[in-house]
Short mmCIF file of C-alpha atoms and ligand atoms in Angstrom, two decimals:
data_model
loop_
_atom_site.label_atom_id
_atom_site.label_comp_id
_atom_site.label_asym_id
_atom_site.label_seq_id
_atom_site.Cartn_x
_atom_site.Cartn_y
_atom_site.Cartn_z
CA MET A 12 132.67 121.60 163.48
CA THR A 13 130.88 120.79 160.25
CA LEU A 14 128.59 123.09 158.18
CA HIS A 15 126.97 121.51 155.22
CA MET A 16 126.56 123.75 152.23
CA PRO A 17 124.82 122.73 148.94
CA PHE A 18 127.61 123.78 146.73
CA ASP A 19 127.88 122.73 143.05
CA ASN A 20 131.02 124.31 141.74
CA SER A 21 131.02 124.62 137.95
CA TYR A 22 133.96 127.15 137.83
CA ALA A 23 136.17 124.77 139.84
CA ARG A 24 135.67 122.19 137.10
CA LEU A 25 137.46 124.37 134.53
CA PRO A 26 141.15 123.78 134.06
CA GLU A 27 143.67 124.81 136.72
CA ARG A 28 144.97 127.77 134.88
CA PHE A 29 141.73 129.56 135.43
CA TYR A 30 142.39 130.19 139.15
CA ALA A 31 144.51 129.42 142.16
CA ARG A 32 143.05 127.02 144.68
CA LEU A 33 143.43 128.18 148.28
CA ASP A 34 141.56 128.57 151.58
CA PRO A 35 140.66 131.97 153.09
CA THR A 36 143.10 133.07 155.60
CA PRO A 37 141.31 132.82 159.12
CA VAL A 38 140.77 135.98 161.19
CA ALA A 39 141.09 136.55 164.82
CA GLU A 40 137.54 137.07 166.14
CA PRO A 41 134.63 136.78 163.63
CA ARG A 42 131.51 138.64 164.61
CA LEU A 43 128.42 138.87 162.51
CA LEU A 44 127.50 142.44 161.63
CA LYS A 45 124.71 141.75 159.19
CA LEU A 46 123.05 138.77 157.64
CA ASN A 47 120.79 139.07 154.69
CA ALA A 48 118.28 136.51 156.00
CA ARG A 49 115.88 136.90 153.06
CA LEU A 50 118.55 136.31 150.42
CA ALA A 51 119.87 133.41 152.39
CA ALA A 52 116.46 131.81 152.30
CA ASP A 53 115.95 132.49 148.59
CA LEU A 54 119.21 130.82 147.87
CA GLY A 55 118.16 127.76 149.87
CA LEU A 56 120.57 128.41 152.80
CA ASP A 57 119.43 128.27 156.35
CA PRO A 58 119.60 131.83 157.92
CA GLU A 59 119.58 130.44 161.34
CA ALA A 60 122.57 128.12 160.72
CA LEU A 61 124.45 130.99 159.04
CA ALA A 62 123.97 133.10 162.15
CA ARG A 63 125.35 130.44 164.42
CA PRO A 64 129.08 130.37 165.27
CA GLU A 65 129.89 127.79 162.59
CA GLY A 66 127.97 129.85 159.97
CA VAL A 67 129.76 133.07 160.94
CA ALA A 68 133.10 131.21 160.88
CA MET A 69 132.29 130.28 157.30
CA LEU A 70 131.33 133.81 156.43
CA ALA A 71 134.56 135.03 157.89
CA GLY A 72 136.68 132.47 156.08
CA ASN A 73 137.62 130.54 159.32
CA LEU A 74 135.64 127.45 158.38
CA VAL A 75 135.52 125.85 154.97
CA PRO A 76 132.64 123.59 154.40
CA ALA A 77 133.41 120.26 152.93
CA GLU A 78 131.53 120.95 149.73
CA ALA A 79 133.32 124.25 149.05
CA GLU A 80 136.28 124.36 146.56
CA PRO A 81 137.65 127.78 147.46
CA LEU A 82 139.67 129.56 144.68
CA ALA A 83 140.86 132.85 143.62
CA GLN A 84 139.95 133.70 139.88
CA ALA A 85 142.63 134.85 137.41
CA TYR A 86 141.79 137.89 135.37
CA ALA A 87 143.39 140.82 133.59
CA GLY A 88 141.98 144.14 132.47
CA HIS A 89 142.25 147.69 131.46
CA GLN A 90 142.35 150.01 134.35
CA PHE A 91 141.54 153.61 133.45
CA GLY A 92 142.42 152.66 129.90
CA GLY A 93 145.84 151.15 130.77
CA TRP A 94 146.48 147.49 130.18
CA VAL A 95 147.32 145.27 133.21
CA PRO A 96 148.02 141.80 132.08
CA GLN A 97 147.54 140.24 135.49
CA LEU A 98 145.01 141.20 138.11
CA GLY A 99 142.88 138.44 139.52
CA ASP A 100 141.21 138.00 142.97
CA GLY A 101 143.74 139.72 145.20
CA ARG A 102 141.41 139.85 148.31
CA ALA A 103 138.40 137.77 147.29
CA ILE A 104 137.94 134.03 147.38
CA LEU A 105 135.05 132.22 145.60
CA LEU A 106 133.77 129.53 148.12
CA GLY A 107 131.50 127.81 145.65
CA GLU A 108 128.21 128.03 143.81
CA VAL A 109 124.64 127.41 144.83
CA VAL A 110 121.64 126.78 142.73
CA ALA A 111 118.49 128.39 144.19
CA PRO A 112 115.83 125.78 145.10
CA PRO A 113 112.35 125.20 143.64
CA GLY A 114 109.83 127.57 145.30
CA SER A 115 112.44 130.31 145.62
CA PRO A 116 111.90 133.55 143.58
CA LEU A 117 115.39 132.78 142.28
CA ALA A 118 114.57 129.08 141.56
CA GLY A 119 117.04 127.32 139.25
CA ARG A 120 119.39 130.15 139.07
CA ARG A 121 123.08 129.67 139.90
CA PHE A 122 125.12 132.02 142.23
CA ASP A 123 128.64 132.47 143.26
CA LEU A 124 129.24 132.87 146.95
CA GLN A 125 132.56 134.92 147.38
CA LEU A 126 134.27 136.20 150.38
CA LYS A 127 135.62 139.64 149.83
CA GLY A 128 138.45 140.66 152.21
CA ALA A 129 139.35 136.97 152.82
CA GLY A 130 143.11 137.25 152.87
CA ARG A 131 146.20 137.23 150.56
CA THR A 132 146.13 135.23 147.28
CA PRO A 133 148.67 134.74 144.61
CA PHE A 134 147.08 137.66 142.85
CA SER A 135 147.43 140.17 145.72
CA ARG A 136 150.50 142.02 144.47
CA MET A 137 151.32 144.54 147.01
CA GLY A 138 147.81 144.35 148.75
CA ASP A 139 147.10 142.77 152.12
CA GLY A 140 144.03 140.82 150.98
CA ARG A 141 141.83 142.49 153.39
CA ALA A 142 138.98 145.09 153.48
CA TRP A 143 137.88 147.47 156.13
CA LEU A 144 134.47 148.06 157.54
CA GLY A 145 133.59 151.18 155.52
CA PRO A 146 133.75 149.78 151.98
CA VAL A 147 132.20 146.52 153.19
CA LEU A 148 129.05 148.42 154.72
CA ARG A 149 129.06 150.61 151.54
CA GLU A 150 128.93 147.65 149.25
CA TYR A 151 126.32 146.13 151.39
CA LEU A 152 124.03 149.06 151.32
CA VAL A 153 124.49 150.11 147.75
CA SER A 154 124.26 146.78 146.13
CA GLU A 155 121.15 145.90 148.09
CA ALA A 156 119.73 149.21 147.21
CA MET A 157 120.39 148.62 143.48
CA HIS A 158 118.62 145.32 143.79
CA ALA A 159 115.60 146.89 145.37
CA LEU A 160 115.59 149.53 142.63
CA GLY A 161 115.23 146.57 140.06
CA ILE A 162 118.81 147.06 138.60
CA PRO A 163 120.89 143.91 137.87
CA THR A 164 123.51 143.72 140.47
CA THR A 165 125.65 141.45 142.65
CA ARG A 166 124.11 141.08 146.11
CA ALA A 167 125.21 141.10 149.70
CA LEU A 168 124.66 138.11 151.77
CA ALA A 169 126.62 139.01 154.93
CA ALA A 170 129.02 141.41 156.61
CA VAL A 171 131.34 140.12 159.30
CA ALA A 172 133.78 141.90 161.54
CA THR A 173 137.14 140.21 161.72
CA GLY A 174 138.48 141.50 165.03
CA GLU A 175 141.60 142.61 163.26
CA TRP A 176 143.01 145.96 162.24
CA VAL A 177 143.74 146.74 158.64
CA LEU A 178 146.31 149.46 157.78
CA ARG A 179 145.31 152.16 155.24
CA GLU A 180 145.85 155.82 155.88
CA ASP A 181 144.73 154.88 159.37
CA ARG A 182 144.34 151.71 161.38
CA LEU A 183 140.94 150.65 160.63
CA PRO A 184 138.64 147.65 161.73
CA GLY A 185 138.67 144.72 159.21
CA ALA A 186 135.54 143.13 157.64
CA VAL A 187 134.50 140.46 155.18
CA LEU A 188 131.70 140.87 152.73
CA THR A 189 129.94 137.76 151.34
CA ARG A 190 129.07 138.70 147.73
CA VAL A 191 126.54 136.83 145.78
CA ALA A 192 126.68 137.06 142.00
CA ALA A 193 125.39 135.30 138.92
CA SER A 194 129.03 134.93 138.26
CA HIS A 195 132.24 136.76 138.57
CA ILE A 196 133.25 136.37 135.01
CA ARG A 197 134.50 139.76 133.82
CA VAL A 198 135.55 141.14 130.36
CA GLY A 199 139.01 140.92 131.98
CA THR A 200 138.75 137.22 132.43
CA PHE A 201 138.53 136.84 128.68
CA GLN A 202 141.31 139.42 128.25
CA PHE A 203 143.46 137.23 130.53
CA PHE A 204 143.38 134.33 128.13
CA ALA A 205 143.36 136.31 124.98
CA ALA A 206 146.65 137.96 126.05
CA ARG A 207 148.17 134.64 126.59
CA GLN A 208 146.97 133.45 123.17
CA ASP A 209 145.22 130.51 125.06
CA ARG A 210 142.54 129.86 122.45
CA GLU A 211 141.34 126.62 124.24
CA ALA A 212 140.81 128.35 127.54
CA LEU A 213 138.87 131.19 125.67
CA ARG A 214 136.69 128.61 124.05
CA LEU A 215 135.96 126.87 127.39
CA LEU A 216 135.33 130.10 129.22
CA THR A 217 132.91 131.26 126.39
CA ASP A 218 130.92 127.91 126.61
CA HIS A 219 130.78 128.30 130.39
CA ALA A 220 129.63 131.84 130.30
CA LEU A 221 127.18 131.27 127.52
CA ALA A 222 125.67 128.20 129.29
CA ARG A 223 125.45 130.17 132.55
CA HIS A 224 124.13 133.51 131.48
CA TYR A 225 122.71 133.05 128.09
CA PRO A 226 121.41 129.40 127.86
CA HIS A 227 118.98 130.37 125.12
CA ARG A 228 122.01 130.88 122.83
CA VAL A 229 123.82 127.63 123.57
CA GLY A 230 124.06 125.70 120.23
CA ASP A 231 124.62 129.07 118.21
CA PRO A 232 126.81 128.45 115.33
CA VAL A 233 129.34 131.07 116.58
CA PRO A 234 129.14 130.95 120.36
CA ALA A 235 131.71 133.68 120.95
CA LEU A 236 129.57 136.02 118.76
CA ALA A 237 126.56 135.05 120.64
CA LEU A 238 128.17 135.82 123.87
CA LEU A 239 129.35 139.12 122.60
CA GLU A 240 125.93 140.14 121.32
CA GLU A 241 124.23 139.15 124.49
CA THR A 242 126.72 140.93 126.66
CA VAL A 243 126.46 144.16 124.59
CA ALA A 244 122.73 144.16 124.97
CA ALA A 245 122.95 143.52 128.75
CA GLN A 246 125.40 146.18 129.33
CA ALA A 247 123.38 148.71 127.23
CA ARG A 248 120.37 148.06 129.31
CA LEU A 249 122.44 148.12 132.53
CA VAL A 250 123.96 151.48 131.90
CA ALA A 251 120.62 152.89 130.84
CA LEU A 252 119.25 151.80 134.18
CA TRP A 253 122.19 153.37 136.07
CA MET A 254 121.62 156.68 134.20
CA GLY A 255 117.91 156.51 135.19
CA VAL A 256 118.86 156.49 138.96
CA GLY A 257 121.76 158.87 138.80
CA PHE A 258 124.31 156.19 139.50
CA ILE A 259 127.94 156.66 138.90
CA HIS A 260 129.92 153.54 139.01
CA GLY A 261 133.29 155.26 139.18
CA VAL A 262 135.58 152.37 138.20
CA MET A 263 134.25 150.97 134.99
CA ASN A 264 137.51 149.17 134.18
CA THR A 265 137.21 145.98 132.13
CA ASP A 266 137.88 143.84 135.20
CA ASN A 267 134.90 145.42 136.84
CA THR A 268 132.51 144.63 133.93
CA ALA A 269 130.68 141.38 134.27
CA VAL A 270 129.49 139.51 131.15
CA SER A 271 126.27 138.65 133.09
CA GLY A 272 125.39 142.27 132.85
CA GLU A 273 125.15 142.74 136.69
CA THR A 274 126.60 145.83 138.32
CA ILE A 275 129.84 144.61 140.05
CA ASP A 276 132.54 146.11 142.20
CA TYR A 277 131.19 148.88 144.28
CA GLY A 278 134.16 151.03 145.02
CA PRO A 279 134.01 154.62 144.82
CA CYS A 280 130.53 154.63 143.26
CA ALA A 281 127.88 157.01 144.25
CA PHE A 282 124.47 158.31 143.42
CA MET A 283 124.24 161.97 142.35
CA ASP A 284 122.42 164.46 144.52
CA SER A 285 122.21 167.62 142.32
CA TYR A 286 122.24 166.83 138.74
CA HIS A 287 125.19 167.52 136.49
CA PRO A 288 126.39 165.33 133.60
CA ALA A 289 130.04 165.89 134.40
CA THR A 290 129.78 164.59 137.98
CA VAL A 291 132.59 162.55 139.20
CA PHE A 292 132.97 161.26 142.84
CA SER A 293 136.07 158.98 142.74
CA SER A 294 139.03 160.56 144.15
CA ILE A 295 141.30 158.59 141.66
CA ASP A 296 139.30 159.59 138.55
CA SER A 297 141.28 162.93 138.05
CA PHE A 298 140.23 163.31 134.42
CA GLY A 299 136.58 162.41 134.75
CA ARG A 300 137.11 159.39 132.56
CA TYR A 301 134.19 157.60 134.35
CA ALA A 302 131.96 160.75 134.90
CA TYR A 303 128.16 160.21 134.83
CA ALA A 304 127.51 161.18 131.14
CA ASN A 305 130.68 159.11 129.93
CA GLN A 306 129.32 155.91 131.21
CA PRO A 307 127.67 154.68 127.99
CA GLN A 308 130.80 155.47 125.93
CA ILE A 309 133.00 153.69 128.37
CA ALA A 310 130.68 150.70 128.27
CA VAL A 311 131.15 150.66 124.36
CA TRP A 312 134.78 150.81 124.91
CA ASN A 313 134.75 147.86 127.28
CA MET A 314 132.61 145.86 124.95
CA ALA A 315 135.17 146.56 122.15
CA GLN A 316 137.84 144.99 124.45
CA LEU A 317 135.58 141.92 125.03
CA ALA A 318 135.21 141.84 121.20
CA SER A 319 138.88 141.96 120.53
CA ALA A 320 139.50 139.23 123.09
CA LEU A 321 137.09 137.00 121.26
CA LEU A 322 138.18 137.62 117.77
CA PRO A 323 140.08 134.35 117.35
CA LEU A 324 136.86 132.41 118.14
CA ILE A 325 134.61 134.49 115.86
CA ASP A 326 136.02 133.71 112.49
CA ALA A 327 139.23 131.94 111.20
CA ASP A 328 139.57 134.84 108.77
CA GLU A 329 140.82 137.78 110.70
CA ALA A 330 139.15 140.49 108.57
CA ARG A 331 135.93 138.71 108.65
CA ALA A 332 136.06 138.31 112.48
CA VAL A 333 136.81 142.06 112.89
CA GLU A 334 133.80 142.87 110.74
CA ARG A 335 131.48 140.64 112.69
CA ALA A 336 132.71 141.76 115.99
CA THR A 337 132.38 145.43 115.12
CA GLU A 338 128.85 144.98 113.98
CA ALA A 339 128.11 143.37 117.41
CA VAL A 340 129.69 146.28 119.27
CA HIS A 341 127.99 148.85 117.19
CA ALA A 342 124.59 147.44 118.25
CA PHE A 343 125.33 148.95 121.62
CA ALA A 344 124.30 152.50 120.64
CA PRO A 345 120.81 151.84 119.19
CA ALA A 346 120.21 149.39 122.19
CA TYR A 347 121.33 151.99 124.80
CA GLU A 348 119.41 154.78 123.21
CA ALA A 349 116.21 152.72 123.02
CA ALA A 350 116.73 151.67 126.72
CA TRP A 351 117.52 155.29 127.69
CA LEU A 352 114.32 156.52 126.00
CA ASP A 353 112.20 153.97 127.70
CA VAL A 354 113.74 154.75 131.12
CA PHE A 355 113.58 158.49 130.85
CA GLY A 356 110.24 158.52 129.00
CA ARG A 357 108.72 156.53 132.02
CA LYS A 358 110.33 159.10 134.33
CA ILE A 359 108.37 162.03 132.77
CA GLY A 360 105.14 159.78 132.45
CA LEU A 361 105.38 158.44 128.95
CA ALA A 362 104.59 154.76 128.61
CA GLU A 363 106.11 154.66 125.21
CA ALA A 364 108.46 157.58 124.40
CA GLY A 365 109.44 158.06 120.84
CA GLU A 366 112.55 159.68 119.37
CA ALA A 367 110.67 162.95 119.07
CA ASP A 368 110.41 163.04 122.90
CA ALA A 369 114.19 163.04 123.56
CA PRO A 370 114.51 166.84 123.38
CA LEU A 371 111.82 167.25 126.10
CA ILE A 372 113.78 164.99 128.47
CA GLN A 373 117.07 166.50 127.57
CA ASP A 374 115.76 170.01 128.13
CA LEU A 375 114.58 169.06 131.64
CA LEU A 376 117.97 167.51 132.37
CA SER A 377 119.76 170.84 131.07
CA ALA A 378 117.50 172.98 133.11
CA MET A 379 118.37 170.66 136.21
CA ALA A 380 122.11 171.03 135.44
CA ASP A 381 121.94 174.83 135.14
CA ASN A 382 119.80 175.11 138.32
CA ARG A 383 121.57 172.57 140.55
CA ALA A 384 118.30 170.60 140.98
CA ASP A 385 118.41 167.33 142.83
CA PHE A 386 118.12 164.41 140.31
CA THR A 387 116.06 162.02 142.51
CA ARG A 388 113.75 164.66 144.14
CA THR A 389 112.96 166.48 140.89
CA PHE A 390 111.89 163.41 138.95
CA ARG A 391 109.98 161.94 142.07
CA ALA A 392 108.27 165.28 142.50
CA LEU A 393 106.72 165.15 138.90
CA SER A 394 104.46 162.42 139.94
CA SER A 395 102.85 164.53 142.58
CA LEU A 396 102.10 167.67 140.38
CA PRO A 397 98.57 168.54 139.36
CA GLU A 398 97.36 168.00 135.78
CA ALA A 399 96.85 171.83 135.55
CA THR A 400 98.55 174.46 137.85
CA GLY A 401 95.15 176.27 138.17
CA ALA A 402 94.64 179.39 140.15
CA ASP A 403 97.81 178.89 142.34
CA GLY A 404 99.85 179.43 139.18
CA PRO A 405 103.37 178.07 139.10
CA ALA A 406 103.39 177.67 142.94
CA ALA A 407 101.37 174.38 142.45
CA ASP A 408 104.56 172.89 141.10
CA GLY A 409 106.53 173.80 144.20
CA PRO A 410 107.66 170.30 145.05
CA ALA A 411 109.62 170.17 141.70
CA ARG A 412 110.27 173.88 140.83
CA ASP A 413 111.46 174.84 144.36
CA GLY A 414 114.66 172.73 143.87
CA PHE A 415 115.69 174.89 141.01
CA LEU A 416 117.95 177.88 141.65
CA ASP A 417 115.60 179.77 139.21
CA PRO A 418 112.24 178.20 139.56
CA ALA A 419 111.06 179.84 136.43
CA ALA A 420 113.39 177.56 134.50
CA PHE A 421 111.13 174.68 135.48
CA ASP A 422 108.01 176.51 134.57
CA SER A 423 108.64 176.83 130.86
CA TRP A 424 109.58 173.24 130.77
CA ALA A 425 106.51 172.27 132.70
CA SER A 426 104.00 173.82 130.21
CA ARG A 427 105.56 171.87 127.37
CA TRP A 428 105.53 168.61 129.54
CA ARG A 429 101.82 169.00 130.20
CA ALA A 430 101.09 169.67 126.60
CA ARG A 431 102.90 166.47 125.76
CA LEU A 432 101.20 164.34 128.48
CA ALA A 433 97.73 165.80 127.37
CA ARG A 434 98.26 163.76 124.14
CA GLU A 435 98.71 160.40 125.98
CA PRO A 436 95.93 158.02 126.27
CA GLY A 437 94.59 157.41 129.91
CA GLY A 438 94.05 159.98 132.46
CA TRP A 439 96.43 161.98 134.81
CA ALA A 440 96.40 159.26 137.46
CA ALA A 441 97.74 156.79 134.94
CA ARG A 442 100.61 159.10 134.14
CA GLN A 443 101.33 159.59 137.76
CA ALA A 444 101.47 155.79 138.30
CA ILE A 445 103.98 155.45 135.60
CA MET A 446 106.13 158.17 137.07
CA ARG A 447 105.79 156.74 140.68
CA ALA A 448 107.08 153.32 139.36
CA ALA A 449 110.04 154.82 137.41
CA ASN A 450 111.22 157.61 139.95
CA PRO A 451 112.37 156.15 143.27
CA ALA A 452 111.64 158.37 146.24
CA LEU A 453 114.75 156.98 148.19
CA ILE A 454 118.38 156.37 146.86
CA PRO A 455 121.41 155.61 149.09
CA ARG A 456 122.60 159.23 149.32
CA ASN A 457 126.30 159.47 149.90
CA HIS A 458 126.10 161.51 153.06
CA ARG A 459 123.74 158.99 154.60
CA ILE A 460 126.10 156.10 153.82
CA GLU A 461 128.91 157.87 155.27
CA GLU A 462 127.04 158.83 158.41
CA ALA A 463 126.05 155.10 158.71
CA ILE A 464 129.75 154.18 158.40
CA ARG A 465 130.90 156.76 160.90
CA ALA A 466 128.42 155.50 163.49
CA ALA A 467 129.39 151.81 162.77
CA LEU A 468 132.98 152.76 163.37
CA ALA A 469 131.88 154.08 166.78
CA GLY A 470 130.15 150.85 167.59
CA ASP A 471 126.56 151.74 166.54
CA LEU A 472 125.07 149.77 163.75
CA GLY A 473 121.72 151.53 164.18
CA PRO A 474 121.97 154.00 161.29
CA PHE A 475 123.27 151.23 159.08
CA GLU A 476 120.29 148.96 159.86
CA ARG A 477 117.82 151.80 159.45
CA LEU A 478 119.21 152.89 156.00
CA ASP A 479 119.26 149.21 154.93
CA ARG A 480 115.65 148.64 155.94
CA ALA A 481 114.53 151.99 154.27
CA LEU A 482 116.35 151.24 150.96
CA ALA A 483 114.58 147.99 150.60
CA ARG A 484 111.50 149.96 149.85
CA PRO A 485 112.67 152.78 147.58
CA TRP A 486 109.42 153.49 145.95
CA GLU A 487 107.46 154.43 149.09
CA GLU A 488 107.26 157.74 150.70
CA ARG A 489 107.05 156.54 154.43
CA PRO A 490 106.96 159.65 156.69
CA GLU A 491 109.48 158.14 159.17
CA ASP A 492 112.09 158.11 156.42
CA ALA A 493 111.62 161.79 155.20
CA ASP A 494 115.04 162.72 156.48
CA LEU A 495 116.66 159.99 154.46
CA ARG A 496 115.02 161.23 151.31
CA ARG A 497 116.05 164.92 151.76
CA PRO A 498 118.97 165.94 149.60
CA PRO A 499 122.08 167.05 151.57
CA ALA A 500 122.48 170.56 152.75
CA GLU A 501 125.53 172.45 151.52
CA ASP A 502 127.61 171.46 154.47
CA GLU A 503 126.38 167.78 154.41
CA ALA A 504 127.12 166.96 150.79
CA VAL A 505 129.85 164.35 150.16
CA ARG A 506 131.59 165.08 146.95
CA ARG A 507 134.44 162.71 147.05
CA THR A 508 134.50 158.87 147.46
CA PHE A 509 137.53 156.56 147.88
CA CYS A 510 138.35 153.19 146.39
CA GLY A 511 138.77 152.13 149.84
CA THR A 512 140.55 148.84 149.17
P1 LIG B 611 139.39 146.83 142.31
O1 LIG B 611 139.82 148.27 142.34
O2 LIG B 611 138.50 146.54 143.61
O3 LIG B 611 138.52 146.54 141.20
O4 LIG B 611 140.61 145.93 142.39
C1 LIG B 611 141.63 145.89 141.41
C2 LIG B 611 142.61 144.82 141.61
O5 LIG B 611 143.33 144.99 142.97
C3 LIG B 611 142.07 143.44 141.75
O6 LIG B 611 142.93 142.56 141.17
C4 LIG B 611 141.95 143.20 143.32
O7 LIG B 611 141.88 141.90 143.64
C5 LIG B 611 143.24 144.00 143.83
N1 LIG B 611 143.03 144.52 145.05
C6 LIG B 611 142.34 145.59 145.55
N2 LIG B 611 142.47 145.74 146.95
C7 LIG B 611 143.39 144.75 147.27
C8 LIG B 611 143.85 144.32 148.62
N3 LIG B 611 143.54 145.12 149.72
N4 LIG B 611 144.69 143.24 148.56
C9 LIG B 611 145.06 142.53 147.51
N5 LIG B 611 144.66 142.88 146.40
C10 LIG B 611 143.75 143.88 146.22
MG1 LIG B 612 137.57 144.94 140.71
#
């Protein structure tokens, strides 16, 4: 069998100490669960060929196309603040890279194709190198939903069942996810070489990452500083976008932070239902290090780790290097605040929010937290409220206020909000259009994801397919998806998520 893939593998041309070359471990009985035909086509791959037996065999790791140069990447990282000198792809194998062809919406962009759950590697430590169906379907749904929400993210090309069991707390069906990413270069990749004082590798990795993600900065007199500045800006924007949809990553370790600025590693992540800044889902995050409201601070901490790994390349004079790197990391706060104001300003209907508008936004969030209001539903409802409540009084604000334990808490905010919007140019319809484009109607709610996984475990992919289809159009309020938009009832809410490795 042959399957030709248009791979062009730039990472595999880096020195051997960047990775371990090895093939995926074949699985018993590959079966295609889901193919992202649209993404395949955008990448210049033939969806029909991928769905045929040899295509599925490749997506399972059973067939390695001639042009592939499979490898497991080396990296290190801080996990929950603790240093781990060697992590690396313990259950993922990079098959190769493709460049999207002319005419594609992704034209000219380079992407990694990585199999997650492809078997043991030299970096597996105690792990089995495998993944089970639940986390594979979860990553598929959530990463594709993030993309549809316009947030930079790795994508999902396919999910394949392996026909093998994996042992976790229980015996569970195995699966492999094909992940597509601008790259899998992490803060931890730089830390891996910094810890080994391998300056040559740091330099090569910096040049590689800069050319790949920030080509406009190639030729900069200090490439490492340019890379740091761009990564800081990309992460500030990314985290502000997460905050705007109530997303909690859950494991913002430095090995799960991509220098491309894409969201990567969907483990115990979740979107909030009712709003509270201290919300944590991950079962292993006992101290709330990665709680919703901590995410910007943690991103800064991660950027400081990148800065410290890059120090030797920033300036030969150490004090000077520290000074310049510190300045670059400090740029996170103003960049984040500006992005946050932009994101949340639009959510309440302001085309250009100023600093003076921050209290209005914060006061809504505080009222939502005090009143357990649903994050997505409350913001979305704003776009359907009338310009004035009129004869009905506050009842006209029902879609928003009814979600508050004490609806009057919304009313006092709403009168300030209307007064502020009255000072904006353009009419009410223009304000509503801004809000509708900034407040998704549909997010991947946790209880729906878990429901889809439960059904898949029982052999029914229907709920997964339905959720995936609906999540591709998060801005629309289609009547047939009303149940998917509804917040969970008390007994439906899922408050804990698991790493699910
Ligand atoms: P993660 O929590 O997914 O970011 O993974 C952290 C580290 O553990 C990475 O080095 C992974 O490759 C490794 N790892 C996670 N699950 C497994 C597994 N089932 N087998 C081998 N290595 C794993
Ligand atoms: Mg990881």
